[in-house]
Amino acid sequence: MKIFIDSAQIEEIKALEDLGVISGITTNPTLASVTGKKFKDLVSEIFTTLSKDRIINLEVIATDYDTILIQGRALAALDERVVVKIPCIPEGLKACKTLSEEGIRVNITLVFSPMQALLSANAGAYFVSPFVGRLDDIAMDGMETVSEIVKIYRTYDYKTQVLFASVRSVEHIRLAALAGVDIVTSPYKLIMEMYKHPLTDTGLTQFLEDWNNAKEEFIV
Ligand code: E4P
């Protein structure tokens, strides 16, 4: 299962790029706007921060077919790593079909039901992004929604990849992996938490203490 970082903060993206654990990033208009940077500048910083084979999800801000097409084509033309995020609305799915036929990869976002995911796959989406945390936030079962999407896609052999979004905890990421999703996009903080285990810390302290007490010399 691949991991993307859900962020528009360059320091966070760079830190995880350097650690080598991410395959790409997702952004959205909210994440981009809180940076306070001009979108153009932000996007070009993202391009230079990430290496060649990464995926960069950038979202349109239009809701009508024609403008979604204009914005989607413009975003895709910026860099070959771009996947265009489009909201799951009728005009969006129509644009998804057109752009996909042109060879532009589309991520259908703001997906909250298996039926929306089914339509997205039929419209040729490259990724579908169920927002699990936002479903959980309103006392619905986000995990069940994702599991159903995975099951439907596998049953009918859809090529659309499931991108588990709106992650709220490391437990979400564990459950996503068990459910067989293709990718999880997570905030920086949770990816860093994935590294942690108290037994790793105590084990390492013990190893180094024992080594130092033995007064051995290392190879280099
Ligand atoms: C994904 O593409 C979205 O940007 C993101 O996961 C939304 O998460 P939120 O519900 O924490 O805003």
mmCIF file of C-alpha atoms and ligand atoms in Angstrom:
data_model
loop_
_atom_site.group_PDB
_atom_site.id
_atom_site.type_symbol
_atom_site.label_atom_id
_atom_site.label_comp_id
_atom_site.label_asym_id
_atom_site.label_seq_id
_atom_site.Cartn_x
_atom_site.Cartn_y
_atom_site.Cartn_z
ATOM 1 C CA MET A 1 0.000 0.000 0.000
ATOM 2 C CA LYS A 2 1.412 3.346 -1.017
ATOM 3 C CA ILE A 3 1.433 6.369 1.297
ATOM 4 C CA PHE A 4 0.864 9.952 0.203
ATOM 5 C CA ILE A 5 1.191 12.980 2.448
ATOM 6 C CA ASP A 6 -1.951 15.116 2.662
ATOM 7 C CA SER A 7 -0.347 18.532 2.960
ATOM 8 C CA ALA A 8 0.652 21.733 1.201
ATOM 9 C CA GLN A 9 3.372 22.555 3.760
ATOM 10 C CA ILE A 10 6.716 22.385 1.956
ATOM 11 C CA GLU A 11 8.731 21.544 5.123
ATOM 12 C CA GLU A 12 6.479 18.531 5.798
ATOM 13 C CA ILE A 13 6.581 17.348 2.194
ATOM 14 C CA LYS A 14 10.372 17.716 2.080
ATOM 15 C CA ALA A 15 10.872 15.877 5.373
ATOM 16 C CA LEU A 16 8.937 12.835 4.163
ATOM 17 C CA GLU A 17 10.438 12.972 0.682
ATOM 18 C CA ASP A 18 13.867 12.809 2.343
ATOM 19 C CA LEU A 19 12.801 9.864 4.508
ATOM 20 C CA GLY A 20 11.764 8.047 1.332
ATOM 21 C CA VAL A 21 8.461 6.707 2.604
ATOM 22 C CA ILE A 22 5.976 8.601 0.443
ATOM 23 C CA SER A 23 4.928 7.983 -3.145
ATOM 24 C CA GLY A 24 3.200 11.302 -3.618
ATOM 25 C CA ILE A 25 1.072 14.045 -2.153
ATOM 26 C CA THR A 26 -2.512 15.261 -2.079
ATOM 27 C CA THR A 27 -3.528 18.863 -1.633
ATOM 28 C CA ASN A 28 -6.888 20.563 -1.635
ATOM 29 C CA PRO A 29 -8.024 24.203 -1.804
ATOM 30 C CA THR A 30 -8.178 24.445 1.999
ATOM 31 C CA LEU A 31 -4.667 23.067 2.505
ATOM 32 C CA ALA A 32 -3.309 25.346 -0.238
ATOM 33 C CA SER A 33 -5.024 28.459 1.082
ATOM 34 C CA VAL A 34 -3.702 28.108 4.645
ATOM 35 C CA THR A 35 -0.110 28.291 3.386
ATOM 36 C CA GLY A 36 -0.670 31.969 2.537
ATOM 37 C CA LYS A 37 1.392 31.465 -0.648
ATOM 38 C CA LYS A 38 0.319 32.267 -4.208
ATOM 39 C CA PHE A 39 -0.974 28.989 -5.664
ATOM 40 C CA LYS A 40 1.407 29.240 -8.627
ATOM 41 C CA ASP A 41 4.414 29.632 -6.330
ATOM 42 C CA LEU A 42 3.258 26.873 -4.012
ATOM 43 C CA VAL A 43 2.819 24.442 -6.894
ATOM 44 C CA SER A 44 6.246 25.150 -8.336
ATOM 45 C CA GLU A 45 7.808 24.649 -4.880
ATOM 46 C CA ILE A 46 6.018 21.296 -4.630
ATOM 47 C CA PHE A 47 7.354 20.311 -8.053
ATOM 48 C CA THR A 48 10.948 20.996 -7.071
ATOM 49 C CA THR A 49 10.607 19.346 -3.649
ATOM 50 C CA LEU A 50 9.371 16.003 -4.942
ATOM 51 C CA SER A 51 11.430 13.593 -7.012
ATOM 52 C CA LYS A 52 10.621 12.369 -10.504
ATOM 53 C CA ASP A 53 8.444 9.343 -9.840
ATOM 54 C CA ARG A 54 6.101 10.916 -7.276
ATOM 55 C CA ILE A 55 2.390 11.613 -7.821
ATOM 56 C CA ILE A 56 1.135 15.156 -7.228
ATOM 57 C CA ASN A 57 -2.636 15.571 -6.780
ATOM 58 C CA LEU A 58 -3.796 19.141 -7.487
ATOM 59 C CA GLU A 59 -7.448 20.146 -7.302
ATOM 60 C CA VAL A 60 -9.591 22.242 -9.638
ATOM 61 C CA ILE A 61 -11.772 24.936 -8.112
ATOM 62 C CA ALA A 62 -14.494 24.905 -10.783
ATOM 63 C CA THR A 63 -17.872 23.180 -10.673
ATOM 64 C CA ASP A 64 -19.013 23.398 -14.297
ATOM 65 C CA TYR A 65 -17.871 21.032 -17.042
ATOM 66 C CA ASP A 66 -16.192 23.581 -19.334
ATOM 67 C CA THR A 67 -14.198 25.301 -16.607
ATOM 68 C CA ILE A 68 -13.233 22.004 -14.983
ATOM 69 C CA LEU A 69 -11.827 20.953 -18.365
ATOM 70 C CA ILE A 70 -9.867 24.204 -18.744
ATOM 71 C CA GLN A 71 -8.458 24.002 -15.208
ATOM 72 C CA GLY A 72 -7.810 20.254 -15.407
ATOM 73 C CA ARG A 73 -5.900 20.543 -18.668
ATOM 74 C CA ALA A 74 -3.895 23.481 -17.312
ATOM 75 C CA LEU A 75 -2.916 21.594 -14.151
ATOM 76 C CA ALA A 76 -1.980 18.449 -16.083
ATOM 77 C CA ALA A 77 0.127 20.465 -18.530
ATOM 78 C CA LEU A 78 2.258 21.813 -15.665
ATOM 79 C CA ASP A 79 4.035 18.559 -14.905
ATOM 80 C CA GLU A 80 3.715 14.913 -15.882
ATOM 81 C CA ARG A 81 3.418 13.905 -12.192
ATOM 82 C CA VAL A 82 0.111 15.757 -11.788
ATOM 83 C CA VAL A 83 -3.165 13.944 -11.170
ATOM 84 C CA VAL A 84 -6.162 16.285 -11.389
ATOM 85 C CA LYS A 85 -8.575 16.242 -8.451
ATOM 86 C CA ILE A 86 -12.180 16.840 -9.401
ATOM 87 C CA PRO A 87 -15.202 16.812 -7.049
ATOM 88 C CA CYS A 88 -17.743 14.015 -7.284
ATOM 89 C CA ILE A 89 -20.584 15.955 -8.914
ATOM 90 C CA PRO A 90 -22.293 15.226 -12.264
ATOM 91 C CA GLU A 91 -20.299 17.911 -14.126
ATOM 92 C CA GLY A 92 -17.148 16.630 -12.470
ATOM 93 C CA LEU A 93 -17.700 13.045 -13.563
ATOM 94 C CA LYS A 94 -18.512 14.199 -17.070
ATOM 95 C CA ALA A 95 -15.211 16.120 -17.123
ATOM 96 C CA CYS A 96 -13.464 13.068 -15.663
ATOM 97 C CA LYS A 97 -14.556 11.014 -18.645
ATOM 98 C CA THR A 98 -13.368 13.606 -21.157
ATOM 99 C CA LEU A 99 -10.022 14.214 -19.455
ATOM 100 C CA SER A 100 -9.396 10.490 -18.946
ATOM 101 C CA GLU A 101 -10.005 9.892 -22.650
ATOM 102 C CA GLU A 102 -7.376 12.569 -23.326
ATOM 103 C CA GLY A 103 -4.919 10.622 -21.175
ATOM 104 C CA ILE A 104 -5.111 12.956 -18.173
ATOM 105 C CA ARG A 105 -5.253 11.122 -14.846
ATOM 106 C CA VAL A 106 -8.153 12.140 -12.612
ATOM 107 C CA ASN A 107 -8.710 11.726 -8.883
ATOM 108 C CA ILE A 108 -12.410 11.950 -8.026
ATOM 109 C CA THR A 109 -12.529 13.570 -4.613
ATOM 110 C CA LEU A 110 -15.148 14.204 -1.911
ATOM 111 C CA VAL A 111 -16.456 10.653 -2.277
ATOM 112 C CA PHE A 112 -18.650 9.449 0.580
ATOM 113 C CA SER A 113 -20.471 6.384 -0.785
ATOM 114 C CA PRO A 114 -19.841 3.197 -2.774
ATOM 115 C CA MET A 115 -22.322 4.441 -5.384
ATOM 116 C CA GLN A 116 -20.290 7.595 -5.989
ATOM 117 C CA ALA A 117 -17.201 5.391 -6.267
ATOM 118 C CA LEU A 118 -18.948 3.132 -8.784
ATOM 119 C CA LEU A 119 -19.867 6.095 -10.980
ATOM 120 C CA SER A 120 -16.323 7.475 -10.665
ATOM 121 C CA ALA A 121 -14.844 4.206 -11.910
ATOM 122 C CA ASN A 122 -17.272 4.137 -14.838
ATOM 123 C CA ALA A 123 -16.207 7.697 -15.664
ATOM 124 C CA GLY A 124 -12.607 6.471 -15.961
ATOM 125 C CA ALA A 125 -11.167 7.861 -12.713
ATOM 126 C CA TYR A 126 -7.534 6.953 -12.018
ATOM 127 C CA PHE A 127 -8.033 7.429 -8.263
ATOM 128 C CA VAL A 128 -11.159 7.618 -6.154
ATOM 129 C CA SER A 129 -10.877 9.356 -2.784
ATOM 130 C CA PRO A 130 -13.336 8.252 -0.092
ATOM 131 C CA PHE A 131 -13.162 10.689 2.852
ATOM 132 C CA VAL A 132 -13.246 8.230 5.727
ATOM 133 C CA GLY A 133 -12.664 10.608 8.640
ATOM 134 C CA ARG A 134 -15.419 12.982 7.588
ATOM 135 C CA LEU A 135 -17.880 10.072 7.562
ATOM 136 C CA ASP A 136 -16.711 8.996 11.018
ATOM 137 C CA ASP A 137 -17.067 12.625 12.168
ATOM 138 C CA ILE A 138 -20.819 12.457 11.516
ATOM 139 C CA ALA A 139 -21.164 9.047 13.210
ATOM 140 C CA MET A 140 -21.222 7.092 9.951
ATOM 141 C CA ASP A 141 -18.953 4.118 9.244
ATOM 142 C CA GLY A 142 -16.157 5.360 6.977
ATOM 143 C CA MET A 143 -14.330 2.030 7.073
ATOM 144 C CA GLU A 144 -17.398 0.133 5.929
ATOM 145 C CA THR A 145 -17.750 2.513 2.982
ATOM 146 C CA VAL A 146 -14.128 1.961 1.969
ATOM 147 C CA SER A 147 -14.387 -1.817 2.340
ATOM 148 C CA GLU A 148 -17.455 -1.859 0.100
ATOM 149 C CA ILE A 149 -15.680 0.251 -2.528
ATOM 150 C CA VAL A 150 -12.688 -2.111 -2.510
ATOM 151 C CA LYS A 151 -15.015 -5.110 -2.796
ATOM 152 C CA ILE A 152 -16.961 -3.627 -5.707
ATOM 153 C CA TYR A 153 -13.793 -2.654 -7.583
ATOM 154 C CA ARG A 154 -12.241 -6.098 -7.097
ATOM 155 C CA THR A 155 -15.466 -7.906 -8.055
ATOM 156 C CA TYR A 156 -15.732 -6.092 -11.367
ATOM 157 C CA ASP A 157 -11.997 -5.700 -11.907
ATOM 158 C CA TYR A 158 -12.058 -1.898 -12.105
ATOM 159 C CA LYS A 159 -8.623 -0.366 -12.610
ATOM 160 C CA THR A 160 -9.488 2.748 -10.548
ATOM 161 C CA GLN A 161 -7.298 2.869 -7.431
ATOM 162 C CA VAL A 162 -8.788 3.488 -4.003
ATOM 163 C CA LEU A 163 -7.113 6.421 -2.242
ATOM 164 C CA PHE A 164 -8.164 6.400 1.423
ATOM 165 C CA ALA A 165 -8.472 10.087 2.414
ATOM 166 C CA SER A 166 -9.412 12.147 5.461
ATOM 167 C CA VAL A 167 -7.295 10.048 7.799
ATOM 168 C CA ARG A 168 -7.753 10.740 11.508
ATOM 169 C CA SER A 169 -5.491 8.183 13.205
ATOM 170 C CA VAL A 170 -2.739 5.604 12.733
ATOM 171 C CA GLU A 171 -5.436 3.017 13.382
ATOM 172 C CA HIS A 172 -7.184 4.287 10.224
ATOM 173 C CA ILE A 173 -3.999 3.567 8.273
ATOM 174 C CA ARG A 174 -3.743 0.040 9.685
ATOM 175 C CA LEU A 175 -7.372 -0.662 8.820
ATOM 176 C CA ALA A 176 -6.889 0.811 5.333
ATOM 177 C CA ALA A 177 -4.022 -1.595 4.679
ATOM 178 C CA LEU A 178 -6.088 -4.531 5.920
ATOM 179 C CA ALA A 179 -9.031 -3.476 3.738
ATOM 180 C CA GLY A 180 -6.783 -3.638 0.672
ATOM 181 C CA VAL A 181 -6.864 -0.006 -0.419
ATOM 182 C CA ASP A 182 -4.198 1.043 -2.915
ATOM 183 C CA ILE A 183 -3.068 4.258 -1.212
ATOM 184 C CA VAL A 184 -3.565 6.183 2.016
ATOM 185 C CA THR A 185 -3.089 9.930 2.110
ATOM 186 C CA SER A 186 -2.234 11.034 5.614
ATOM 187 C CA PRO A 187 -1.286 14.179 7.492
ATOM 188 C CA TYR A 188 2.453 14.462 8.297
ATOM 189 C CA LYS A 189 1.947 13.993 12.036
ATOM 190 C CA LEU A 190 0.316 10.566 11.671
ATOM 191 C CA ILE A 191 2.983 9.263 9.282
ATOM 192 C CA MET A 192 5.630 10.218 11.850
ATOM 193 C CA GLU A 193 3.618 8.410 14.536
ATOM 194 C CA MET A 194 3.754 5.234 12.440
ATOM 195 C CA TYR A 195 7.478 4.997 13.187
ATOM 196 C CA LYS A 196 6.935 4.891 16.918
ATOM 197 C CA HIS A 197 6.918 1.931 19.283
ATOM 198 C CA PRO A 198 8.019 2.059 22.946
ATOM 199 C CA LEU A 199 9.841 -1.272 22.595
ATOM 200 C CA THR A 200 11.952 0.172 19.781
ATOM 201 C CA ASP A 201 13.047 3.012 22.084
ATOM 202 C CA THR A 202 13.803 0.863 25.113
ATOM 203 C CA GLY A 203 15.437 -1.812 22.955
ATOM 204 C CA LEU A 204 17.734 0.733 21.285
ATOM 205 C CA THR A 205 18.673 2.335 24.609
ATOM 206 C CA GLN A 206 19.596 -1.088 25.961
ATOM 207 C CA PHE A 207 21.637 -2.076 22.880
ATOM 208 C CA LEU A 208 23.676 1.131 23.004
ATOM 209 C CA GLU A 209 24.175 0.924 26.748
ATOM 210 C CA ASP A 210 25.437 -2.659 26.535
ATOM 211 C CA TRP A 211 27.767 -1.763 23.675
ATOM 212 C CA ASN A 212 29.223 1.205 25.529
ATOM 213 C CA ASN A 213 29.714 -0.795 28.724
ATOM 214 C CA ALA A 214 31.653 -3.429 26.762
ATOM 215 C CA LYS A 215 34.099 -0.702 25.573
ATOM 216 C CA GLU A 216 34.335 -2.435 22.175
ATOM 217 C CA GLU A 217 35.568 -0.685 19.048
ATOM 218 C CA PHE A 218 33.288 -0.524 16.021
ATOM 219 C CA ILE A 219 34.452 -1.331 12.464
ATOM 220 C CA VAL A 220 34.683 2.306 11.327
HETATM 221 C C1 E4P B 1 -7.669 14.294 0.394
HETATM 222 O O1 E4P B 1 -7.348 14.399 -0.775
HETATM 223 C C2 E4P B 1 -8.127 15.423 1.217
HETATM 224 O O2 E4P B 1 -7.263 16.507 0.990
HETATM 225 C C3 E4P B 1 -8.069 15.162 2.691
HETATM 226 O O3 E4P B 1 -7.724 13.839 3.006
HETATM 227 C C4 E4P B 1 -9.229 15.704 3.455
HETATM 228 O O4 E4P B 1 -9.027 15.436 4.802
HETATM 229 P P1 E4P B 1 -9.779 16.206 5.980
HETATM 230 O O5 E4P B 1 -11.131 15.609 6.148
HETATM 231 O O6 E4P B 1 -8.896 15.968 7.170
HETATM 232 O O7 E4P B 1 -9.837 17.652 5.582
#
